[in-house]
Coordinates of C-alpha atoms in Angstrom, one line a residue:
X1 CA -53.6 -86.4 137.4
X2 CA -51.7 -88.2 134.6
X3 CA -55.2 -89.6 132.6
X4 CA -58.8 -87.9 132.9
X5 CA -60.7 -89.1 135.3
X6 CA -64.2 -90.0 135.0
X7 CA -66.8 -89.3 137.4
X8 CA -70.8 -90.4 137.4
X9 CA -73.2 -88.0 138.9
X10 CA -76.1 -89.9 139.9
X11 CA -77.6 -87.7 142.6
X12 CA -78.1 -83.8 141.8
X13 CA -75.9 -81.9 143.7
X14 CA -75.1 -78.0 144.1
X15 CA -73.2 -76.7 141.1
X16 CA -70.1 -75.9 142.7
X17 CA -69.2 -79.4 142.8
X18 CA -69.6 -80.2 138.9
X19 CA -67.9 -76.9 138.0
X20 CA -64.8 -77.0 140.3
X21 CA -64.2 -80.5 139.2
X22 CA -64.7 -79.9 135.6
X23 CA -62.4 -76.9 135.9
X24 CA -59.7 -78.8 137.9
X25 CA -60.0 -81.8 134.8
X26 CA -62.6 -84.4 135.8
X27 CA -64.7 -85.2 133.3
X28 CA -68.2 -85.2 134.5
X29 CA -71.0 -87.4 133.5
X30 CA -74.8 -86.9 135.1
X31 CA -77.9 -89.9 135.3
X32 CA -80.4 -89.2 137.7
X33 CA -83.5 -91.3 136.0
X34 CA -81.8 -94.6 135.5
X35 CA -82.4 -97.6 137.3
X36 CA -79.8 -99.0 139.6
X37 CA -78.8 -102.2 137.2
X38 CA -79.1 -99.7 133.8
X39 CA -76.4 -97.6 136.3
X40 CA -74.6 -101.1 137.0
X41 CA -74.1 -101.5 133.1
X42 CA -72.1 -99.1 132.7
X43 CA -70.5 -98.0 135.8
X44 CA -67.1 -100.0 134.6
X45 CA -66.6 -97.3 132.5
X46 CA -66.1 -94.6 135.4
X47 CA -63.1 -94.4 138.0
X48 CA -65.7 -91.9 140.6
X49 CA -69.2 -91.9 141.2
X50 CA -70.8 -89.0 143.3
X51 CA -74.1 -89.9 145.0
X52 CA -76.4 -89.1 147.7
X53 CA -79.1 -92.1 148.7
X54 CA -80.8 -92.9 145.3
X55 CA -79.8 -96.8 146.0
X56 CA -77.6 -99.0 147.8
X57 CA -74.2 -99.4 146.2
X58 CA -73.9 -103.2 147.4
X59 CA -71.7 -106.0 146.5
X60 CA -73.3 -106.5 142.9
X61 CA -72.7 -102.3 142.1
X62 CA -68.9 -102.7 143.2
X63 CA -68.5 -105.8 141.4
X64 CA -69.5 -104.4 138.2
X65 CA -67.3 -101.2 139.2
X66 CA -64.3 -102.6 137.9
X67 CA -62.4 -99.5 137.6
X68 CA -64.2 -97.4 140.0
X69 CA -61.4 -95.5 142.7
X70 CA -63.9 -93.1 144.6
X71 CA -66.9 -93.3 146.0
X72 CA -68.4 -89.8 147.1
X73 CA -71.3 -89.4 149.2
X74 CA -72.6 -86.0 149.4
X75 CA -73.8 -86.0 152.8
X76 CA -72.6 -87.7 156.8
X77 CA -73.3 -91.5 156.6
X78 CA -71.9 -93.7 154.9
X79 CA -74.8 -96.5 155.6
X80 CA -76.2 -96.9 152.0
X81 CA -72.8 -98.2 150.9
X82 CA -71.0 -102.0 151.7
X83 CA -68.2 -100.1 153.0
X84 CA -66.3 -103.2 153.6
X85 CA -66.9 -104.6 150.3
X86 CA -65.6 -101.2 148.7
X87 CA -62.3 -101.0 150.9
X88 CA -61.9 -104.4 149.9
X89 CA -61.7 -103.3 146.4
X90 CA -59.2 -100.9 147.2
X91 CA -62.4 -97.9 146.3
X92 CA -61.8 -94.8 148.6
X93 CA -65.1 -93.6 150.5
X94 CA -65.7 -90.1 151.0
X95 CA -68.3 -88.5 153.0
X96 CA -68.4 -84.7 154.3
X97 CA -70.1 -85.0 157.7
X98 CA -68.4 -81.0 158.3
X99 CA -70.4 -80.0 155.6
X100 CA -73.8 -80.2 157.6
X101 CA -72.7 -80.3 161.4
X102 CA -73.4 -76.6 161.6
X103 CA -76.9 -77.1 160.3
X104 CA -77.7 -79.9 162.8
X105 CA -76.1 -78.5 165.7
X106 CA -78.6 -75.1 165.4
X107 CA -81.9 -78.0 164.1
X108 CA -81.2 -79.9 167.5
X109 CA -81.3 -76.7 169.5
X110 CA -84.2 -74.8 167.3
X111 CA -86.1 -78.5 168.6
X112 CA -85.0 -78.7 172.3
X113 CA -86.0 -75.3 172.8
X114 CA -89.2 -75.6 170.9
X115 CA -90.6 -78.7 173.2
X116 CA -89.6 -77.2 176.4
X117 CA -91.9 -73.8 175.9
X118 CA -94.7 -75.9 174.3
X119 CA -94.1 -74.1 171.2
X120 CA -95.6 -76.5 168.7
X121 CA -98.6 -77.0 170.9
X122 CA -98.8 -73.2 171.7
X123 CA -98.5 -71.7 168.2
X124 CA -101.7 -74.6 166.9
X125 CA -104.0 -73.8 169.6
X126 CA -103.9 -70.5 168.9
X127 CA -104.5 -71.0 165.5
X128 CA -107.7 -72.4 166.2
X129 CA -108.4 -70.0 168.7
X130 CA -107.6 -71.0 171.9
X131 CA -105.8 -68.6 174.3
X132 CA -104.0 -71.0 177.0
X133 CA -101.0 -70.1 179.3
X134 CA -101.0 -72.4 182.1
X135 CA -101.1 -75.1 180.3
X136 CA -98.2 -73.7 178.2
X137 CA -96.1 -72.9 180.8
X138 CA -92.4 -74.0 179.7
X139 CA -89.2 -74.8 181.3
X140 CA -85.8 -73.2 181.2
X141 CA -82.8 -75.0 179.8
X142 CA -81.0 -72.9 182.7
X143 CA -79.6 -76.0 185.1
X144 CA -80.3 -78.9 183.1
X145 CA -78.3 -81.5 182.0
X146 CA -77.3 -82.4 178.1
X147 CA -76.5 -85.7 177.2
X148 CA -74.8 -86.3 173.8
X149 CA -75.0 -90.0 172.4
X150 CA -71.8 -89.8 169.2
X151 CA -69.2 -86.8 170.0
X152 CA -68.0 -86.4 166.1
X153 CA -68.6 -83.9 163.9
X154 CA -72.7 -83.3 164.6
X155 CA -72.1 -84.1 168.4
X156 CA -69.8 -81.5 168.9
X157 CA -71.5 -79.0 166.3
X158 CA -74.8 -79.2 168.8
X159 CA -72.7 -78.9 172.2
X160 CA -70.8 -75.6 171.2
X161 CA -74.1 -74.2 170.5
X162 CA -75.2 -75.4 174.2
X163 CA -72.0 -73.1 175.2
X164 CA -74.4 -69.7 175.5
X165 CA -76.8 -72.0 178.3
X166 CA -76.5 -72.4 181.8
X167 CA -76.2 -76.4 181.2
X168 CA -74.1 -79.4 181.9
X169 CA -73.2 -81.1 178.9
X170 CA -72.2 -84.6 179.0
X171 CA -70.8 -86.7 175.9
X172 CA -70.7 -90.7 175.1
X173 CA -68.9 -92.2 172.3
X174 CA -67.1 -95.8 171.5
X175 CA -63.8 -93.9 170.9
X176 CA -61.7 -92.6 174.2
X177 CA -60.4 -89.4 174.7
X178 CA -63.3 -87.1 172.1
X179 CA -64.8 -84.9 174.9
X180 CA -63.5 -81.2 175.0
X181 CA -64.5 -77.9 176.7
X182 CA -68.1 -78.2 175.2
X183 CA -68.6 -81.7 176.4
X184 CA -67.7 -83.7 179.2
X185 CA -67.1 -87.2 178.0
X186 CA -68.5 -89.9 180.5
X187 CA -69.5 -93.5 180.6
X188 CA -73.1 -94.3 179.0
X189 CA -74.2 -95.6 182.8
X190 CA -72.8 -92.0 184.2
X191 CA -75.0 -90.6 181.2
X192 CA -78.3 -92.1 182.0
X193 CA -77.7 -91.0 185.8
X194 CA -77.7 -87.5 185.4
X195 CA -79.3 -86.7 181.8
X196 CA -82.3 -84.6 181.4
X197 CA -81.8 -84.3 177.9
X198 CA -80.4 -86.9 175.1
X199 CA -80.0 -85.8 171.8
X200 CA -78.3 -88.5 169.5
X201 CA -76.0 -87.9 167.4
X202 CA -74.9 -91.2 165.6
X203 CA -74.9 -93.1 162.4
X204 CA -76.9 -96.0 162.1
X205 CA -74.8 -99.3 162.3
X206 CA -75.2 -102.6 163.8
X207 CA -74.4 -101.8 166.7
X208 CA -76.8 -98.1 167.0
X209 CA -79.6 -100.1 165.2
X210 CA -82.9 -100.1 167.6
X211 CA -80.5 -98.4 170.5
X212 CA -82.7 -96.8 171.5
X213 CA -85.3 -99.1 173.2
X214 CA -87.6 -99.6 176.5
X215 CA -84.3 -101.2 178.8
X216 CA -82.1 -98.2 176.7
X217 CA -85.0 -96.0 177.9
X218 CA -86.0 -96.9 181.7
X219 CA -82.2 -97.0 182.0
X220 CA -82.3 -93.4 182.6
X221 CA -82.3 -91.9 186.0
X222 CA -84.6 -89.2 185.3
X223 CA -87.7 -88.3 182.9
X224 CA -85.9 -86.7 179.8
X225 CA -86.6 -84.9 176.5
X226 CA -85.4 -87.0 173.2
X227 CA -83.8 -85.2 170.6
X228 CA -83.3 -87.5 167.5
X229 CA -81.3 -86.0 164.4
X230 CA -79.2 -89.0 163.9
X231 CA -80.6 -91.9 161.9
X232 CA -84.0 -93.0 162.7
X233 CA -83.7 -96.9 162.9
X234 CA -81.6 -96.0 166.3
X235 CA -84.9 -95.6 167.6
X236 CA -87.7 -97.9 168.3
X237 CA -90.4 -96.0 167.6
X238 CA -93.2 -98.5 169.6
X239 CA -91.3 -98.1 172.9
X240 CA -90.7 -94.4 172.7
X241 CA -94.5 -94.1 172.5
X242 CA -94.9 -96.2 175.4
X243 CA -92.3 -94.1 177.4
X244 CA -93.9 -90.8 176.0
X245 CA -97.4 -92.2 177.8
X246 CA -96.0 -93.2 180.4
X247 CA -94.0 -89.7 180.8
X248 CA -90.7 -91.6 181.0
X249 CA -89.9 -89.4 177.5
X250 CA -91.6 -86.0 178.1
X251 CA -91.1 -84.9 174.8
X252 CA -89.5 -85.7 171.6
X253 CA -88.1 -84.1 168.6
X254 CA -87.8 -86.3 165.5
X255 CA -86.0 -85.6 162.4
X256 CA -85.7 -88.8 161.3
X257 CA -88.5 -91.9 161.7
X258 CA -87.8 -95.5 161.6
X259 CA -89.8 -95.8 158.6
X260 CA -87.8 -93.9 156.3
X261 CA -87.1 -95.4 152.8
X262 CA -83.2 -95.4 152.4
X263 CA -83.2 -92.4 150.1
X264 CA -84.8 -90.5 152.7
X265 CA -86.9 -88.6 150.1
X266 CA -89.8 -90.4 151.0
X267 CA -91.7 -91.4 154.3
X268 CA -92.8 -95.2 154.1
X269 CA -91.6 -98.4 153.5
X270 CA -95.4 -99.3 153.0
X271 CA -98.6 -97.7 152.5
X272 CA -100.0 -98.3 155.5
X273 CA -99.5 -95.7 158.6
X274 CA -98.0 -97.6 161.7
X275 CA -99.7 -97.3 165.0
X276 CA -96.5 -95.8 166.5
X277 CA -96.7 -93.3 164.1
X278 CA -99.9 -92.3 164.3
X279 CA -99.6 -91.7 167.9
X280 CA -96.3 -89.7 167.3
X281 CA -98.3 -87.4 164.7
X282 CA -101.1 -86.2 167.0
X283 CA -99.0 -85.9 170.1
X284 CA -98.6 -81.8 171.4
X285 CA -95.0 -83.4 172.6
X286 CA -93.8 -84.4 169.5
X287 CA -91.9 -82.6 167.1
X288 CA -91.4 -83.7 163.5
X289 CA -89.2 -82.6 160.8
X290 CA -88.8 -84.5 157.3
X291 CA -85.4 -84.9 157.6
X292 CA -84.0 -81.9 157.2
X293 CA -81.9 -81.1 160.3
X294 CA -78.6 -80.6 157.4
X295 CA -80.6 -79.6 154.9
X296 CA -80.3 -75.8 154.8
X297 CA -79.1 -73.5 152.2
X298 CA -75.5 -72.7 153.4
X299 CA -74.7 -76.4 153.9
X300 CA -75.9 -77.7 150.7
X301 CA -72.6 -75.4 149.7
X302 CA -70.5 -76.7 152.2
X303 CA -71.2 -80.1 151.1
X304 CA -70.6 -79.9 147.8
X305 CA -67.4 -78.2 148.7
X306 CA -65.9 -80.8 151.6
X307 CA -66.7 -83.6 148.5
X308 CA -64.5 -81.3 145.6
X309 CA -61.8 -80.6 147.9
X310 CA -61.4 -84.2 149.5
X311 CA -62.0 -85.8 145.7
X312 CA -59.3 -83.1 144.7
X313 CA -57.5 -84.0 147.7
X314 CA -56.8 -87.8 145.8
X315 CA -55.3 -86.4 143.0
X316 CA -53.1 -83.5 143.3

């Protein structure tokens, strides 16, 4: 690294990362209360900029990023960014999808096991009270069968913790040749046939955006459990409800909701609570979580880690 490189911090991160790049030479700059265009006017200046969701860097960002190299995102997807844009630009996109596949792998299982012994429903009425085992009575993961929908880095995380079951795991993803001893990889037809479970594991692109619908849905062989710790536009959240009423979906555990604001640090686009939503909240069925299937201690270190060593990994 012939001249300093400077690098904007506009997301807060775990300190590793600012230390280890400070002590390997990058000059570090934080702003995590400006506004996206006070960012913009002055973002020439830098040749990195570290961020997790706070906005979109879109065509107007990168064209004001005139000397910008890097971009590092501090978590899996890539989706808040006009990748194309920035490659057009010659501006290197990191992400550290390893850094979190642990933690997602163990959320997805902690929520699978969870719905099928009626855990959520079990542990409230309790609370209030009631004493009820018949109607709690669970099933065993024992026999089933595992769908994965994206065999990459989370996909695979989740099916080697599947490895201690009794369970056939199948995988389905647009690129050949990903399935391994954890996962057998199939056709997405072959997937619906025999799946009991589906747990997706993909990010949210054109082509995953409102996947998951009522044809995607009654295209499925069997009644199955949901697992969702992928994106949660992938999923249309009107026609799961429908499906979980109808018993199509007999359960469902949501990380993610379609009505997520991009940063994901808040829940709604508006103020108003969609119908779909409101279903989803009161059902005994239904998991939620607020987004935090990666979010746990150890791999908000790991993150911060994958990003130094693959920013580090530019220079030297």
């Amino acid at each position: 690294m012939k001249t300093p490189i400077k690098i904007l911090h506009i997301d807060s991160n775990h300190p590793l990362l600012w230390d280890q790049l400070q002590e390997a030479g990058f000059v570090n700059h934080e702003d995590f209360t400006s506004s996206k265009e006070e960012i913009e006017a002055k973002i020439y200046d830098y040749q990195g900029i570290v961020i997790r969701s706070r906005f979109k860097i879109d065509k107007t960002f990168i064209d004001k990023a005139i000397n910008l190299q890097f971009i590092a995102r501090v978590g899996a997807g890539l989706e808040s960014i006009d990748c194309d844009y920035a490659i057009s630009k010659n501006i290197q996109l990191i992400a550290a999808p390893e850094g979190n596949s642990n933690a997602v792998g163990e959320h997805a299982l902690g929520m699978l096991l969870s719905l099928f012994n009626n855990l959520n429903q079990a542990h409230s009425e309790i609370k209030s009270g009631q004493w009820n085992r018949e109607s709690n009575r669970g099933h065993e993961l024992n026999g089933k069968t595992v769908g994965i929908i994206g065999y990459g880095n989370m996909g695979k995380a989740f099916a080697k913790k599947l490895r201690g079951f009794d369970v056939e795991v199948l995988c389905y993803d647009i690129l050949e040749h990903v399935g391994d001893a954890n996962a057998k990889q199939v056709s997405l037809h072959q997937l619906q046939e025999k799946a009991d479970v589906l747990s997706l594991h993909i990010p949210w692109t054109p082509e995953t955006d409102k996947m998951v619908n009522t044809a995607f849905i009654n295209a499925f062989a069997k009644p199955f459990w949901l697992i969702n710790t992928s994106r949660g536009k992938n999923v249309v959240t009107s026609d799961l409800v429908v499906a979980l009423q109808s018993k199509k979906i007999l359960g469902a555990g949501l990380d993610v909701l379609e009505y997520e604001k991009l940063s994901f640090e808040s829940l709604f686009q508006d103020a108003e609570t969609p119908a779909a939503l409101q279903y989803l909240l009161k059902a005994n069925n239904v998991i939620l979580t607020p987004h935090i299937a990666g979010w746990t201690f150890e791999s908000h270190e790991k993150l911060a880690q994958v990003i130094v060593d693959k920013i580090k990994g530019m220079y030297f």
